JSON list of C-alpha atoms in Angstrom, two decimals:
[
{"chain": "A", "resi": 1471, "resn": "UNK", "atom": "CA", "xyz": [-61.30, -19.16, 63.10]},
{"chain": "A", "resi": 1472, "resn": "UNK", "atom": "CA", "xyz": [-58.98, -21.78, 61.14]},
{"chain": "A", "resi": 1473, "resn": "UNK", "atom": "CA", "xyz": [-55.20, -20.62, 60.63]},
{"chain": "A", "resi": 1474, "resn": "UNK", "atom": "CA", "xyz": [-55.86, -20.29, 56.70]},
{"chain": "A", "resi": 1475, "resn": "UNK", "atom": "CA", "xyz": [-58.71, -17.71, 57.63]},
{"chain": "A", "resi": 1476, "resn": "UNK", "atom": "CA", "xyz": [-56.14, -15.44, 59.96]},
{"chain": "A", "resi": 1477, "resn": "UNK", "atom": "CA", "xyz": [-53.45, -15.65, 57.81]},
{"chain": "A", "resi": 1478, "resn": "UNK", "atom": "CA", "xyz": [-55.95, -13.70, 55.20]},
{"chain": "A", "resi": 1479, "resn": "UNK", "atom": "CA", "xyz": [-57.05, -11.58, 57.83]},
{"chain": "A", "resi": 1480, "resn": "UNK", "atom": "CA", "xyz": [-53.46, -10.75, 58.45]},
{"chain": "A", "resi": 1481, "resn": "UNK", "atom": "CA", "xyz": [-52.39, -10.39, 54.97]},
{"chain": "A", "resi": 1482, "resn": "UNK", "atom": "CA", "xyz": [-55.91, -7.75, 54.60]},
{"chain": "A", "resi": 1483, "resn": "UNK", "atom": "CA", "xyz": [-54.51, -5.83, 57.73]},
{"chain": "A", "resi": 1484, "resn": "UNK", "atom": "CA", "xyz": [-51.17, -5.40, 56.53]},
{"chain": "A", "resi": 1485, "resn": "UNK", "atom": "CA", "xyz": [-52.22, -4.05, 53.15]},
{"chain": "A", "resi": 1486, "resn": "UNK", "atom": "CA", "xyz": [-55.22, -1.71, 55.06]},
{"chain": "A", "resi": 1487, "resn": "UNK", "atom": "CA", "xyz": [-52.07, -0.41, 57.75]},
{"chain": "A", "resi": 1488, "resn": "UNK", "atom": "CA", "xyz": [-49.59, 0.26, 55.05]},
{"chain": "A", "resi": 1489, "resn": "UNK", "atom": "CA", "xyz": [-51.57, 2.29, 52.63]},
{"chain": "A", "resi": 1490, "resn": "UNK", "atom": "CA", "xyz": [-51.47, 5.54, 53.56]},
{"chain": "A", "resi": 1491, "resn": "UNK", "atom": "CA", "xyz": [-54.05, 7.45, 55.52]},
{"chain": "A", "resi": 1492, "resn": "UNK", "atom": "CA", "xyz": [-55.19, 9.85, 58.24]},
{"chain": "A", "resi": 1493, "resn": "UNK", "atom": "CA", "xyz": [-53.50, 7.81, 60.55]},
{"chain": "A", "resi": 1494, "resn": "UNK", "atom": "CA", "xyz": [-49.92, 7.35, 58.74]},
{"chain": "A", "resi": 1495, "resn": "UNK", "atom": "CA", "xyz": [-50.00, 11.37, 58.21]},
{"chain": "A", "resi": 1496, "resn": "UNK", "atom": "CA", "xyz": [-50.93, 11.90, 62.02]},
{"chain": "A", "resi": 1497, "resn": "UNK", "atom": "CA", "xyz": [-47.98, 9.22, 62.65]},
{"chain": "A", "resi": 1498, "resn": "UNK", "atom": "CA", "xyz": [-45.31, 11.43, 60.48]},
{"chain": "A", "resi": 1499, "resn": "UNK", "atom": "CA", "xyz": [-46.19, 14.40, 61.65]},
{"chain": "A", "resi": 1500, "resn": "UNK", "atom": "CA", "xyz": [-46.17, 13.70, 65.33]},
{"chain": "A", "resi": 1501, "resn": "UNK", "atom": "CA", "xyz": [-42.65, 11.56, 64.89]},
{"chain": "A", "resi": 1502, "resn": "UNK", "atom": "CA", "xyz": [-41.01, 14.76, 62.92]},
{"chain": "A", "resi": 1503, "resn": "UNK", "atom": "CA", "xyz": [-42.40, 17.03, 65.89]},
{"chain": "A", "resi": 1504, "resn": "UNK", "atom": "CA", "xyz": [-42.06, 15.09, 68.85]},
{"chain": "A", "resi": 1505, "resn": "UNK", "atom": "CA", "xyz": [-39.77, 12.04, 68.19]},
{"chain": "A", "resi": 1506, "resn": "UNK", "atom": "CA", "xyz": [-39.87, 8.63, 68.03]},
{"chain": "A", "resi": 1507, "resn": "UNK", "atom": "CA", "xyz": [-40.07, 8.00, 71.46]},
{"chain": "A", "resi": 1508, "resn": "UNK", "atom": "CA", "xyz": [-43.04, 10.76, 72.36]},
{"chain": "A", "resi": 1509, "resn": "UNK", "atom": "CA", "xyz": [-44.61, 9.70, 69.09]},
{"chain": "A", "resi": 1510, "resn": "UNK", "atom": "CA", "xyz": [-45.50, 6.14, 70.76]},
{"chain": "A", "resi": 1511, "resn": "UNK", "atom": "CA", "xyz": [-48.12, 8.65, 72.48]},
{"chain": "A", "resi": 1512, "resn": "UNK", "atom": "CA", "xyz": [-50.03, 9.55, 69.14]},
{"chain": "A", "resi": 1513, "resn": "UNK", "atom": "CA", "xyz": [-49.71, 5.84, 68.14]},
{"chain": "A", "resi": 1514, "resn": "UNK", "atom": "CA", "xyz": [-51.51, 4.51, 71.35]},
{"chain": "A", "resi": 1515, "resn": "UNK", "atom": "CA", "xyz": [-54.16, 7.33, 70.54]},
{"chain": "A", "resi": 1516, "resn": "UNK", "atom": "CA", "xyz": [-55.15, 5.69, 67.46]},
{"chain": "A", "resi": 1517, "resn": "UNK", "atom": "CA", "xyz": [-55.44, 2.25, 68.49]},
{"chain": "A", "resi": 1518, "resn": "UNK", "atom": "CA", "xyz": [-57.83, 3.04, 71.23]},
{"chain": "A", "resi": 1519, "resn": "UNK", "atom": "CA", "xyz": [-59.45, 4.98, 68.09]},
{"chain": "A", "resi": 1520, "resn": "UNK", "atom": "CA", "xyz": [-59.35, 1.59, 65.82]},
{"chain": "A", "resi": 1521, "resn": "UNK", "atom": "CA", "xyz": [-60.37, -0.44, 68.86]},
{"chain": "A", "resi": 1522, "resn": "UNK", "atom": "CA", "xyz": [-63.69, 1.50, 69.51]},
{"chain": "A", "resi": 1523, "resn": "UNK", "atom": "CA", "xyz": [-64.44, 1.43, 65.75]},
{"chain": "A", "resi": 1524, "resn": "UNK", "atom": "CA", "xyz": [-63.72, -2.30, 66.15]},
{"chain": "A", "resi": 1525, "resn": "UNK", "atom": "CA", "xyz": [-66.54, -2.61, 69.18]},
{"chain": "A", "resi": 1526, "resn": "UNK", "atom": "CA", "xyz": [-68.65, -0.30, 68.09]},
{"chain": "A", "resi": 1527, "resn": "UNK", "atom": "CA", "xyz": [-68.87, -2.60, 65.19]},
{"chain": "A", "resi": 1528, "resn": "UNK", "atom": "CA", "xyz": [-69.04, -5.78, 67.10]},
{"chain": "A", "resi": 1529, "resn": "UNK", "atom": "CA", "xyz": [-71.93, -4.29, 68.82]},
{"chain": "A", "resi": 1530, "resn": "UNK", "atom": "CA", "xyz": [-74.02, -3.85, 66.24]},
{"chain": "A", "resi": 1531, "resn": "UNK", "atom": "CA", "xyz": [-73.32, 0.00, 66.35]},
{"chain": "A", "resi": 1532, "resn": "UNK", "atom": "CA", "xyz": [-71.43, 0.53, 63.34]},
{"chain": "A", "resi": 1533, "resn": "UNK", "atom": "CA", "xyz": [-73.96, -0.95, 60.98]},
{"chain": "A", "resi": 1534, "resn": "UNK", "atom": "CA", "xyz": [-76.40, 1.65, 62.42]},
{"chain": "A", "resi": 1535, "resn": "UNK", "atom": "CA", "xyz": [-73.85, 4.31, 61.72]},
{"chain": "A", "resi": 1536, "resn": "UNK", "atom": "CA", "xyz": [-73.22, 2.81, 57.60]},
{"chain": "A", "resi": 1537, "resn": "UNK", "atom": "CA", "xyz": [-76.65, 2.61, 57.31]},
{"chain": "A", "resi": 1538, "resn": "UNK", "atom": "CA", "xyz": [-77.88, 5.64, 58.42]},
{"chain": "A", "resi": 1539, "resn": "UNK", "atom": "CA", "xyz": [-77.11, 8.74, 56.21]},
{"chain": "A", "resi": 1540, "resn": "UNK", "atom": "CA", "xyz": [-77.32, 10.98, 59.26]},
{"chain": "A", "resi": 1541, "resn": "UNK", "atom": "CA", "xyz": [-75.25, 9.33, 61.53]},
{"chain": "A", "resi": 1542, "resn": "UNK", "atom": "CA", "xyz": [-73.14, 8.61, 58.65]},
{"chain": "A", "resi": 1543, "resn": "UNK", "atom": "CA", "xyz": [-72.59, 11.88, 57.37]},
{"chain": "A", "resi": 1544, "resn": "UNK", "atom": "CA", "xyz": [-72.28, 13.48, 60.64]},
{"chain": "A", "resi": 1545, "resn": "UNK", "atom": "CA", "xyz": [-69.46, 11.36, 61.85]},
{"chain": "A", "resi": 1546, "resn": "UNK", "atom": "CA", "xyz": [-67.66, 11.65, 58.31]},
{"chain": "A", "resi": 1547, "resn": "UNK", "atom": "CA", "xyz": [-67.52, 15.26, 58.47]},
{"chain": "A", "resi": 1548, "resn": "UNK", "atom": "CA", "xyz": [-66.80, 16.01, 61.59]},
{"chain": "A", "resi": 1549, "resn": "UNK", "atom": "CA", "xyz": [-63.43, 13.75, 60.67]},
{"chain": "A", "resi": 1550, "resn": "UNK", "atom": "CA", "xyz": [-63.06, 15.94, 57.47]},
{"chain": "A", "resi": 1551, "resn": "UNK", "atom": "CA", "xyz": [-63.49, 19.24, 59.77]},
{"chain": "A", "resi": 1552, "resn": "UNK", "atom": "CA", "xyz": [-60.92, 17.85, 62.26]},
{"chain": "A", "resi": 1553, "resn": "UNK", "atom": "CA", "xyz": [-58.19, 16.49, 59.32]},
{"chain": "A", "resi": 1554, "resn": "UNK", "atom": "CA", "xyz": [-58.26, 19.90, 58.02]},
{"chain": "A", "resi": 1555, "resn": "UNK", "atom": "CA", "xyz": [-57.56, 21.55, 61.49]},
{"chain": "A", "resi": 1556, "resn": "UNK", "atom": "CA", "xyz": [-54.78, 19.25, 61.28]},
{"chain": "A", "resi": 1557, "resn": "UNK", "atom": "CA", "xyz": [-53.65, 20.71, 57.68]},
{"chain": "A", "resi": 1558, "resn": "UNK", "atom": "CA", "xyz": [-53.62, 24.21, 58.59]},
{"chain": "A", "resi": 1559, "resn": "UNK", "atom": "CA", "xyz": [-52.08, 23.45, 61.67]},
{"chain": "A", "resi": 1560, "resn": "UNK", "atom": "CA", "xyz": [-49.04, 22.27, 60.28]},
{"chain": "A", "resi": 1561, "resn": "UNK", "atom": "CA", "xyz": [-48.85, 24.65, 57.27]},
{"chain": "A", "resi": 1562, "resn": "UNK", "atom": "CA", "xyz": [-48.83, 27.44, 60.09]},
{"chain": "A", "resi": 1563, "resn": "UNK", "atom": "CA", "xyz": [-46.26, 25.52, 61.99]},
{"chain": "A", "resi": 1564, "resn": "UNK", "atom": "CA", "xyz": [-42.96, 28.25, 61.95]},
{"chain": "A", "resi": 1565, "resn": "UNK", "atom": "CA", "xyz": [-39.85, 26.27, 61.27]},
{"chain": "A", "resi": 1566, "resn": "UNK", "atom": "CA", "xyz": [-37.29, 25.47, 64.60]},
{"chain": "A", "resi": 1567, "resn": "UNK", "atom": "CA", "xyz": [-34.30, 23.49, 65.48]},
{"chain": "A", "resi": 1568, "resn": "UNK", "atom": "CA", "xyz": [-36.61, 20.22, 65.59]},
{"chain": "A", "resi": 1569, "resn": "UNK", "atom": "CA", "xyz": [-33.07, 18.50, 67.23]},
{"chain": "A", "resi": 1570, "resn": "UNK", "atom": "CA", "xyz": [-33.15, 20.28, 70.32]},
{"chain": "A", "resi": 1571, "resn": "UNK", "atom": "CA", "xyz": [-36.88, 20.74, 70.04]},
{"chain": "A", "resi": 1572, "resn": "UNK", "atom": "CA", "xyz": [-36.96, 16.84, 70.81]},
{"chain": "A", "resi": 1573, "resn": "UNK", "atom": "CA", "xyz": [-34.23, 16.58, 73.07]},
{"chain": "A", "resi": 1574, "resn": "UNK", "atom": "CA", "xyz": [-36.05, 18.97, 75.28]},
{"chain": "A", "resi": 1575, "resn": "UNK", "atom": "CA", "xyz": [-39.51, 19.64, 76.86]},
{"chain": "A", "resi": 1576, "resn": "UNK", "atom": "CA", "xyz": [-42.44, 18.03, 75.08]},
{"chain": "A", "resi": 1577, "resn": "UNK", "atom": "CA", "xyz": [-44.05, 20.30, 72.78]},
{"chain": "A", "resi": 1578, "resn": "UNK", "atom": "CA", "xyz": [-47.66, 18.16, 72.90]},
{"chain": "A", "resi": 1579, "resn": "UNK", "atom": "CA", "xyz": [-48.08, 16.76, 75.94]},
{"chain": "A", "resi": 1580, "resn": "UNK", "atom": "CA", "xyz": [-48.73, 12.76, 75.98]},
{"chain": "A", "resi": 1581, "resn": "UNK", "atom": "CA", "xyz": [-52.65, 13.53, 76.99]},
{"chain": "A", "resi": 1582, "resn": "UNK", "atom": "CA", "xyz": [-52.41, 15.65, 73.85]},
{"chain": "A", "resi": 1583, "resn": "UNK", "atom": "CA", "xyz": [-50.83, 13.07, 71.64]},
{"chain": "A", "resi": 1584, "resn": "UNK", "atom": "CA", "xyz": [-53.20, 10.55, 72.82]},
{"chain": "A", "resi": 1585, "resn": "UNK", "atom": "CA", "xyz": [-55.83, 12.68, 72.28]},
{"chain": "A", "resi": 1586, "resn": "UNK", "atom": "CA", "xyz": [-54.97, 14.04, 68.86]},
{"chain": "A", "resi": 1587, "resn": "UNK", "atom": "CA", "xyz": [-54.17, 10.17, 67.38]},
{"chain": "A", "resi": 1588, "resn": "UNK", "atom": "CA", "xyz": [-57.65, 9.11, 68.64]},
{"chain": "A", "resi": 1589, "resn": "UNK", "atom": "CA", "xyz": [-59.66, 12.02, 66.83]},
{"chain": "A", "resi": 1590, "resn": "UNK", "atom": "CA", "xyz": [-57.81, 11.24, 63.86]},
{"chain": "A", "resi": 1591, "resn": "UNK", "atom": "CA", "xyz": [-59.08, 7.53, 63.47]},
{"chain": "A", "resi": 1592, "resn": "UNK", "atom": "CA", "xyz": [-62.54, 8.00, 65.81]},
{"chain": "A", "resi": 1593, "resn": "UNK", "atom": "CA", "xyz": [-64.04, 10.55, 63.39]},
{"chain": "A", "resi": 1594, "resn": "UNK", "atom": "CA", "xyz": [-62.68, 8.23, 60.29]},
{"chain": "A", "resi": 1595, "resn": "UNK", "atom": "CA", "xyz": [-65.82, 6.20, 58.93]},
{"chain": "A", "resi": 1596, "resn": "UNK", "atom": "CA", "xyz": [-63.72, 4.53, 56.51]},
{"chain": "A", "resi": 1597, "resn": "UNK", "atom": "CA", "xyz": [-62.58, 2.39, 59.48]},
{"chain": "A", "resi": 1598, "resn": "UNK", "atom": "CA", "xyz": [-66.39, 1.51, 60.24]},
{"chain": "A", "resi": 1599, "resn": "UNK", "atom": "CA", "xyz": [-66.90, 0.61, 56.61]},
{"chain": "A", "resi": 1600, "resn": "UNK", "atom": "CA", "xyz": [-63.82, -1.65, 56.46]},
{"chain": "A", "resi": 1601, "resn": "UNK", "atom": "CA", "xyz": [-64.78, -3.79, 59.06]},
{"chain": "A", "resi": 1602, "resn": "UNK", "atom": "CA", "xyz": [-68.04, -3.99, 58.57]},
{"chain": "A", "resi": 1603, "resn": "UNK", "atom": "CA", "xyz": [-67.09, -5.55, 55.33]},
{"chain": "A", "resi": 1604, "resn": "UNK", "atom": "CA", "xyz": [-64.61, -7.28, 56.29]},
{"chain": "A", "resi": 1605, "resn": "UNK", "atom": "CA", "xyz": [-65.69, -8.85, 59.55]},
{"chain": "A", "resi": 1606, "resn": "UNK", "atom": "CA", "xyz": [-68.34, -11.23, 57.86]},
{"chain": "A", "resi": 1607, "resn": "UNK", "atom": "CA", "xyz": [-65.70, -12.44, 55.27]},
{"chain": "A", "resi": 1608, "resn": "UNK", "atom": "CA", "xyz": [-63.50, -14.01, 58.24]},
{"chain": "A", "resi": 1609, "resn": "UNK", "atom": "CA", "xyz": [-66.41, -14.57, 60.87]},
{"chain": "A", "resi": 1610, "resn": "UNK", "atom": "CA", "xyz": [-67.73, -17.82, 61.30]},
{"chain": "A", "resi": 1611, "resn": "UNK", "atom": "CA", "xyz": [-71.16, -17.20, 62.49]},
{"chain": "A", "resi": 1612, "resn": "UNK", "atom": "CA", "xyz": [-71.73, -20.68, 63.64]},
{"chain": "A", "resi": 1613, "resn": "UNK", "atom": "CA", "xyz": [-68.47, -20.36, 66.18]},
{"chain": "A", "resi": 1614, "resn": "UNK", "atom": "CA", "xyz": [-68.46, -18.43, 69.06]},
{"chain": "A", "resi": 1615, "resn": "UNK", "atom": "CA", "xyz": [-68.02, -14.66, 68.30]},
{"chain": "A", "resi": 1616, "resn": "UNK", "atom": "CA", "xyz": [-66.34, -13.35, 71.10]},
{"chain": "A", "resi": 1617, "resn": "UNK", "atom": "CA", "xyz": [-62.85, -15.62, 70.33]},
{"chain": "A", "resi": 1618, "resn": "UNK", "atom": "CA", "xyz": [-62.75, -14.37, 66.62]},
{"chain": "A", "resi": 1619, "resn": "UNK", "atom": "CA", "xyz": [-63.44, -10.74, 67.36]},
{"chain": "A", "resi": 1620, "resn": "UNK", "atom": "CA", "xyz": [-60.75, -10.85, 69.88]},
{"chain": "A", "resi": 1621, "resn": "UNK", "atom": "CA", "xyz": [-58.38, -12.40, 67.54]},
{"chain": "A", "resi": 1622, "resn": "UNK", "atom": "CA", "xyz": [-59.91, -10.36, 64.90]},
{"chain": "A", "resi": 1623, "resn": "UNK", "atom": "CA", "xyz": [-58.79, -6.94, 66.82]},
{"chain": "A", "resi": 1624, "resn": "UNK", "atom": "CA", "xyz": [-55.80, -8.50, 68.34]},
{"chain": "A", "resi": 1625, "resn": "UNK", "atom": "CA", "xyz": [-54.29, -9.00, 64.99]},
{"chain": "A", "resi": 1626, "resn": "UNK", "atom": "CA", "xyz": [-55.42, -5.29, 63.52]},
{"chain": "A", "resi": 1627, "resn": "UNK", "atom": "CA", "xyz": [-54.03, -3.38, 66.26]},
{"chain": "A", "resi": 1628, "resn": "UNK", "atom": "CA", "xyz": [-50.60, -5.50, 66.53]},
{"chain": "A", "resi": 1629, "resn": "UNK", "atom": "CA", "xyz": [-49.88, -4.63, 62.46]},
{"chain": "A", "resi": 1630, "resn": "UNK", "atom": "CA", "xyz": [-50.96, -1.15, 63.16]},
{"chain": "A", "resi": 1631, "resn": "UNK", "atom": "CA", "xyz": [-49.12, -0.66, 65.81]},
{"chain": "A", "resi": 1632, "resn": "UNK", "atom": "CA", "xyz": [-45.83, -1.84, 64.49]},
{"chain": "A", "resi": 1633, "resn": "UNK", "atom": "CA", "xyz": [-46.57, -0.22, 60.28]},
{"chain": "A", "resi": 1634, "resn": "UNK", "atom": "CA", "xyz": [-47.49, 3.50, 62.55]},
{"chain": "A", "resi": 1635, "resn": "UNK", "atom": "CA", "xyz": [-44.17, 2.89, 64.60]},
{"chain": "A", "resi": 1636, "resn": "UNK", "atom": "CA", "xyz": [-42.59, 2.85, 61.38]},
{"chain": "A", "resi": 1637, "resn": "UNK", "atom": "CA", "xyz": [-44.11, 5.44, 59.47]},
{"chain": "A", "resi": 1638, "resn": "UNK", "atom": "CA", "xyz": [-43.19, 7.66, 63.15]},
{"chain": "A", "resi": 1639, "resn": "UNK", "atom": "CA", "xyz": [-39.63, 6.50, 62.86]},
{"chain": "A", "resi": 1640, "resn": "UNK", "atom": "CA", "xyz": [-38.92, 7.61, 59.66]},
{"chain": "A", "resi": 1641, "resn": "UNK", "atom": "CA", "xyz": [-40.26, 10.37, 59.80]},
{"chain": "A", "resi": 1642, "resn": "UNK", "atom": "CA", "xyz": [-38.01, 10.60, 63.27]},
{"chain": "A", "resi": 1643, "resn": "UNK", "atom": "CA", "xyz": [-34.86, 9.94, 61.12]},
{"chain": "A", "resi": 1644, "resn": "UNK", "atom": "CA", "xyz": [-35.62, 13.17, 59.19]},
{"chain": "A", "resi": 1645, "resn": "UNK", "atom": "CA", "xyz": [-35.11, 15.81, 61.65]},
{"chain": "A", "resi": 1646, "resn": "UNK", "atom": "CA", "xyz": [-31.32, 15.08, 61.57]},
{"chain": "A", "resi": 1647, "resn": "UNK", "atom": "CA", "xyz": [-31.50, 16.35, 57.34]},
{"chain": "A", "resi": 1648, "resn": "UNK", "atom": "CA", "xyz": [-33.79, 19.37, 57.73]},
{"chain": "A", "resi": 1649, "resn": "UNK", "atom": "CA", "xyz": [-30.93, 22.08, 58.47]},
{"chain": "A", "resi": 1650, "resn": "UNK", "atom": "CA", "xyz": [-32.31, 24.95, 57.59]},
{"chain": "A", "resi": 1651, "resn": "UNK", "atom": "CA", "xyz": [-35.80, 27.00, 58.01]},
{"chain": "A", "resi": 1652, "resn": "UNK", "atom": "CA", "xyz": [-36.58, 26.45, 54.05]},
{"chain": "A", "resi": 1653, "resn": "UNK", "atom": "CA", "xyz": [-36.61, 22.47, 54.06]},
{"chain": "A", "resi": 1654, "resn": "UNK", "atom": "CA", "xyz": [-38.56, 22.49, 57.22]},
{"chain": "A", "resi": 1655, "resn": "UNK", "atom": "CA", "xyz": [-41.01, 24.68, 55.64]},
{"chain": "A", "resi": 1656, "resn": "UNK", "atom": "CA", "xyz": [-41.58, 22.81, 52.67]},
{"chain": "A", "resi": 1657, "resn": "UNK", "atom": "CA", "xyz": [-42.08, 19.56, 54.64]},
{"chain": "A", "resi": 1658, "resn": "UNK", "atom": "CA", "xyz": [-44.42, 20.95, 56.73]},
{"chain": "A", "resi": 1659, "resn": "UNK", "atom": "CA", "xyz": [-46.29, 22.24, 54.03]},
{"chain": "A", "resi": 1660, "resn": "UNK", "atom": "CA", "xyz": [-45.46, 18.68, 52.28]},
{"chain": "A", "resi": 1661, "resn": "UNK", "atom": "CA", "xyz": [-47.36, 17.37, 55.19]},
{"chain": "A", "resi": 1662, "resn": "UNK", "atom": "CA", "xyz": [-49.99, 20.20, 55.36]},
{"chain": "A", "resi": 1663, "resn": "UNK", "atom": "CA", "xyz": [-50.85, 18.97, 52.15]},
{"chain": "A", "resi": 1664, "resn": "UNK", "atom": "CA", "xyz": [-51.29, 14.95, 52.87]},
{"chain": "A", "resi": 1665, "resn": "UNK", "atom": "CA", "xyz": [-53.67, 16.25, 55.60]},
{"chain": "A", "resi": 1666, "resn": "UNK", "atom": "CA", "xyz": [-55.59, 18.01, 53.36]},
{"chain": "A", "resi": 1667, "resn": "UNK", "atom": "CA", "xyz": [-55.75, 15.14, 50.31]},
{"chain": "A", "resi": 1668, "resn": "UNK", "atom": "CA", "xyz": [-57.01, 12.64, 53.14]},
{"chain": "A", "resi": 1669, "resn": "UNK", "atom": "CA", "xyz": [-60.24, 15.27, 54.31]},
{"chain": "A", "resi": 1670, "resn": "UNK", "atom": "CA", "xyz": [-60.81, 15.25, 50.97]},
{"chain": "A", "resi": 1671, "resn": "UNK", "atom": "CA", "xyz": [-60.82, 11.28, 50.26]},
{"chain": "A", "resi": 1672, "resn": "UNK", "atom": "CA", "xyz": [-62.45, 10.85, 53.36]},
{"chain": "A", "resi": 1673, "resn": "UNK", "atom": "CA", "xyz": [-65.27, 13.39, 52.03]},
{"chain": "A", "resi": 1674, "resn": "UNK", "atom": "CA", "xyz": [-65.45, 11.13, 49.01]},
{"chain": "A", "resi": 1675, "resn": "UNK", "atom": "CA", "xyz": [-66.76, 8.40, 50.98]},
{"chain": "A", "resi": 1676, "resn": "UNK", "atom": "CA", "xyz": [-70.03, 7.01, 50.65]},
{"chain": "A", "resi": 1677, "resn": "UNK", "atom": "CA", "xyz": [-72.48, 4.96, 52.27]},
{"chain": "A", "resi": 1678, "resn": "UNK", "atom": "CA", "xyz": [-71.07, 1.44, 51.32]},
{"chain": "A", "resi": 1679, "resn": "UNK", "atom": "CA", "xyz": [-68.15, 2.05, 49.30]},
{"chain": "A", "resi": 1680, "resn": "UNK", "atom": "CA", "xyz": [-65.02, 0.17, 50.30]},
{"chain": "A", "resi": 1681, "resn": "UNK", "atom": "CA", "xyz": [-62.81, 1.21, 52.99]}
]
């Protein structure tokens, strides 16, 4: 893999990271929750999610899954079943002093985070579908594999590790404006609602459409 072919595999994983998702939801919800500092948890969750999407793909796996409108449609709705689990659960979420509620004991514990952040991008076919179409666009096939993938998935989880951080850090810095029970109500139902839109994109998605 030249440098001219990374730096477009870079610039692709920025712009996949940064638009919003399951993942940057699941990253703003757990940071307004938990906390920057817990929500590091969720974040490591949903790499190990990316990186078995990544192998699974590498492995010839994920091609089975696109291709197959079983597999395909079983692992897509089970990720639409689980996103909206995630929507009522924060609509039903009763408002608290979200200050002191960090400060203090963990309300998930870091299993749970881990857990929860994983789910949200294992059950995600988009993820499947991306690099499935993207991998041959940066893969030399006459090099050895094993070096690109690893750059490859290097690269991906670095920018979405650092654009999730983000995402859980602002939405960290707004626990110190929601000072009252109404304005933690209506972002939690702000968020409910993002949850909901992305189980119904991801129930959109077809068999070879673009991630």
């Amino acid at each position: 893999m030249t440098w001219q072919v990374w730096l477009a595999f870079l610039g692709a994983a920025i712009a996949i990271s940064i638009a919003p998702g399951p993942g940057a939801v699941q990253s703003m919800a757990t940071g307004m929750t938990d906390g920057l500092r817990r929500g590091w948890w969720s974040v490591i969750g949903l790499e190990i999610g990316l990186m078995l999407q990544l192998v699974l793909v590498a492995a010839g796996v994920g091609a089975v899954v696109a291709g197959s409108a079983v597999a395909f449609t079983v692992v897509k709705w089970l990720g639409v079943a689980y996103l909206g689990y995630l929507a009522v659960r924060q609509w039903r979420t009763a408002p608290r002093d979200l200050r002191e509620q960090i400060g203090a004991a963990a309300v998930s514990s870091r299993r749970g985070l881990v857990l929860r952040g994983f789910l949200v991008n294992a059950t995600n076919p988009k993820g499947l579908v991306f690099f499935l179409a993207a991998l041959p666009q940066f893969v030399t096939p006459d090099a050895p594999l094993l070096p690109q993938y690893l750059a490859i998935g290097l690269t991906m989880i670095v920018v979405d590790i650092v654009v999730m951080g983000v995402y859980t850090g602002l939405a960290g810095r707004l626990v110190g404006w929601l000072n009252n029970a109404r304005q933690q109500t209506i972002l939690n139902r702000a968020i409910s609602a993002m949850f909901a839109v992305a189980a119904v994109v991801l129930s959109l998605v077809r068999r070879g459409a673009p991630a």
